[in-house]
Amino acid sequence: MVRTVQGRDASFSDAGGAGAGEETVDIIHALVREGFRVMAHIGYTPQGGERSRVGGSADAAADLFALARRVRAAGAESLVLEKVDELVHRALADHSDAIPTFAIFSGKSSRGGQSVNVWDAVFRPGFKARYFPPTAEFDTKEFPAAYTEDQIARKMEVLLKLVALGEFPLSPPSALRLEDAAWLAGLNPWAEGCGHLPGRG
């Protein structure tokens, strides 16, 4: 965490990350009040224990939208969306009311950014993974010998080019039903009371 200074870094490199659940919204507010910049992390969080992609139903999407609004109201300046359904990611990131949004394993959007991981760019995961960076070529047992400045620079150069060309990340299939996707298309998820799919409560 770093305190707010005059001439903030527009890249958010001076922002501290906060995994955001309902219980952490008050913490975000307190940090902002003390002058910290906060980038809220919603969707899958390592400490949350979720396994499946987040936002795969209208109700789950509405809950995620409500949390995004709450962390914005608490003072978060930007969002990281991890393992979120791509259509839900797009709804949040591409709306004109959105705060800056960065995706991890959540597909692509027109206006949002991508958070790319240096370790994942170099080392293969220990399982069959379709959506990890294609640049990884080393097993983790080759750490630290393979984790050099030169390797990191080469892998990140290739990975960032793939992102710029729209070739990475891949788009995971959406779990949303057709009527849910149509509901999302006409929704402003940043508007208070945007609600759930009609007939779902």
JSON list of N, CA and C in Angstrom, two decimals, residues 19 31 34 38-39 42 72 92 104 112 119 124 127 130 135 137 156 181 193 195 198:
[
{"chain": "A", "resi": 19, "resn": "GLY", "atom": "N", "xyz": [-8.63, -7.66, -1.80]},
{"chain": "A", "resi": 19, "resn": "GLY", "atom": "CA", "xyz": [-9.63, -8.66, -2.16]},
{"chain": "A", "resi": 19, "resn": "GLY", "atom": "C", "xyz": [-10.95, -8.27, -1.53]},
{"chain": "A", "resi": 31, "resn": "LEU", "atom": "N", "xyz": [-9.34, 2.52, 4.43]},
{"chain": "A", "resi": 31, "resn": "LEU", "atom": "CA", "xyz": [-8.06, 2.75, 3.75]},
{"chain": "A", "resi": 31, "resn": "LEU", "atom": "C", "xyz": [-8.10, 4.03, 2.93]},
{"chain": "A", "resi": 34, "resn": "GLU", "atom": "N", "xyz": [-7.84, 7.11, 4.93]},
{"chain": "A", "resi": 34, "resn": "GLU", "atom": "CA", "xyz": [-6.48, 7.37, 5.40]},
{"chain": "A", "resi": 34, "resn": "GLU", "atom": "C", "xyz": [-5.55, 7.81, 4.27]},
{"chain": "A", "resi": 38, "resn": "VAL", "atom": "N", "xyz": [-6.94, 2.39, -3.60]},
{"chain": "A", "resi": 38, "resn": "VAL", "atom": "CA", "xyz": [-7.34, 0.98, -3.52]},
{"chain": "A", "resi": 38, "resn": "VAL", "atom": "C", "xyz": [-7.83, 0.49, -4.87]},
{"chain": "A", "resi": 39, "resn": "MET", "atom": "N", "xyz": [-7.31, -0.66, -5.27]},
{"chain": "A", "resi": 39, "resn": "MET", "atom": "CA", "xyz": [-7.81, -1.41, -6.42]},
{"chain": "A", "resi": 39, "resn": "MET", "atom": "C", "xyz": [-8.50, -2.64, -5.85]},
{"chain": "A", "resi": 42, "resn": "ILE", "atom": "N", "xyz": [-12.41, -8.48, -7.17]},
{"chain": "A", "resi": 42, "resn": "ILE", "atom": "CA", "xyz": [-13.66, -9.20, -6.96]},
{"chain": "A", "resi": 42, "resn": "ILE", "atom": "C", "xyz": [-13.77, -10.37, -7.94]},
{"chain": "A", "resi": 72, "resn": "ARG", "atom": "N", "xyz": [-16.93, 0.64, -5.25]},
{"chain": "A", "resi": 72, "resn": "ARG", "atom": "CA", "xyz": [-16.76, 1.97, -5.84]},
{"chain": "A", "resi": 72, "resn": "ARG", "atom": "C", "xyz": [-17.23, 3.05, -4.88]},
{"chain": "A", "resi": 92, "resn": "LEU", "atom": "N", "xyz": [-19.53, -4.95, -16.99]},
{"chain": "A", "resi": 92, "resn": "LEU", "atom": "CA", "xyz": [-18.91, -4.06, -16.00]},
{"chain": "A", "resi": 92, "resn": "LEU", "atom": "C", "xyz": [-17.88, -3.13, -16.64]},
{"chain": "A", "resi": 104, "resn": "ILE", "atom": "N", "xyz": [-8.49, -10.90, -15.08]},
{"chain": "A", "resi": 104, "resn": "ILE", "atom": "CA", "xyz": [-7.63, -12.08, -14.94]},
{"chain": "A", "resi": 104, "resn": "ILE", "atom": "C", "xyz": [-8.51, -13.29, -15.24]},
{"chain": "A", "resi": 112, "resn": "GLY", "atom": "N", "xyz": [-11.87, -2.49, -21.05]},
{"chain": "A", "resi": 112, "resn": "GLY", "atom": "CA", "xyz": [-11.12, -2.91, -19.88]},
{"chain": "A", "resi": 112, "resn": "GLY", "atom": "C", "xyz": [-9.70, -3.34, -20.23]},
{"chain": "A", "resi": 119, "resn": "TRP", "atom": "N", "xyz": [4.93, -14.53, -13.47]},
{"chain": "A", "resi": 119, "resn": "TRP", "atom": "CA", "xyz": [5.23, -15.95, -13.20]},
{"chain": "A", "resi": 119, "resn": "TRP", "atom": "C", "xyz": [4.55, -16.85, -14.23]},
{"chain": "A", "resi": 124, "resn": "ARG", "atom": "N", "xyz": [4.87, -23.03, -16.65]},
{"chain": "A", "resi": 124, "resn": "ARG", "atom": "CA", "xyz": [3.63, -23.76, -16.88]},
{"chain": "A", "resi": 124, "resn": "ARG", "atom": "C", "xyz": [2.99, -24.13, -15.54]},
{"chain": "A", "resi": 127, "resn": "PHE", "atom": "N", "xyz": [-0.88, -28.38, -14.07]},
{"chain": "A", "resi": 127, "resn": "PHE", "atom": "CA", "xyz": [-2.09, -29.08, -14.51]},
{"chain": "A", "resi": 127, "resn": "PHE", "atom": "C", "xyz": [-2.40, -28.63, -15.93]},
{"chain": "A", "resi": 130, "resn": "ARG", "atom": "N", "xyz": [-6.02, -24.47, -20.26]},
{"chain": "A", "resi": 130, "resn": "ARG", "atom": "CA", "xyz": [-6.25, -23.90, -21.59]},
{"chain": "A", "resi": 130, "resn": "ARG", "atom": "C", "xyz": [-6.06, -22.40, -21.62]},
{"chain": "A", "resi": 135, "resn": "THR", "atom": "N", "xyz": [3.01, -18.40, -23.54]},
{"chain": "A", "resi": 135, "resn": "THR", "atom": "CA", "xyz": [4.45, -18.14, -23.53]},
{"chain": "A", "resi": 135, "resn": "THR", "atom": "C", "xyz": [5.21, -19.04, -22.55]},
{"chain": "A", "resi": 137, "resn": "GLU", "atom": "N", "xyz": [7.04, -21.92, -20.84]},
{"chain": "A", "resi": 137, "resn": "GLU", "atom": "CA", "xyz": [7.71, -23.10, -21.39]},
{"chain": "A", "resi": 137, "resn": "GLU", "atom": "C", "xyz": [8.50, -23.90, -20.35]},
{"chain": "A", "resi": 156, "resn": "MET", "atom": "N", "xyz": [7.44, -11.58, -21.41]},
{"chain": "A", "resi": 156, "resn": "MET", "atom": "CA", "xyz": [6.47, -10.50, -21.26]},
{"chain": "A", "resi": 156, "resn": "MET", "atom": "C", "xyz": [6.31, -9.70, -22.55]},
{"chain": "A", "resi": 181, "resn": "ALA", "atom": "N", "xyz": [-28.11, -13.39, -21.05]},
{"chain": "A", "resi": 181, "resn": "ALA", "atom": "CA", "xyz": [-27.21, -12.57, -21.87]},
{"chain": "A", "resi": 181, "resn": "ALA", "atom": "C", "xyz": [-27.95, -11.38, -22.46]},
{"chain": "A", "resi": 193, "resn": "GLY", "atom": "N", "xyz": [-29.83, -0.25, -7.95]},
{"chain": "A", "resi": 193, "resn": "GLY", "atom": "CA", "xyz": [-31.12, -0.88, -8.17]},
{"chain": "A", "resi": 193, "resn": "GLY", "atom": "C", "xyz": [-31.31, -1.44, -9.55]},
{"chain": "A", "resi": 195, "resn": "GLY", "atom": "N", "xyz": [-31.12, -4.35, -10.37]},
{"chain": "A", "resi": 195, "resn": "GLY", "atom": "CA", "xyz": [-32.02, -5.48, -10.17]},
{"chain": "A", "resi": 195, "resn": "GLY", "atom": "C", "xyz": [-31.55, -6.78, -10.78]},
{"chain": "A", "resi": 198, "resn": "PRO", "atom": "N", "xyz": [-35.93, -10.13, -14.73]},
{"chain": "A", "resi": 198, "resn": "PRO", "atom": "CA", "xyz": [-37.36, -10.18, -14.41]},
{"chain": "A", "resi": 198, "resn": "PRO", "atom": "C", "xyz": [-37.83, -11.61, -14.19]}
]
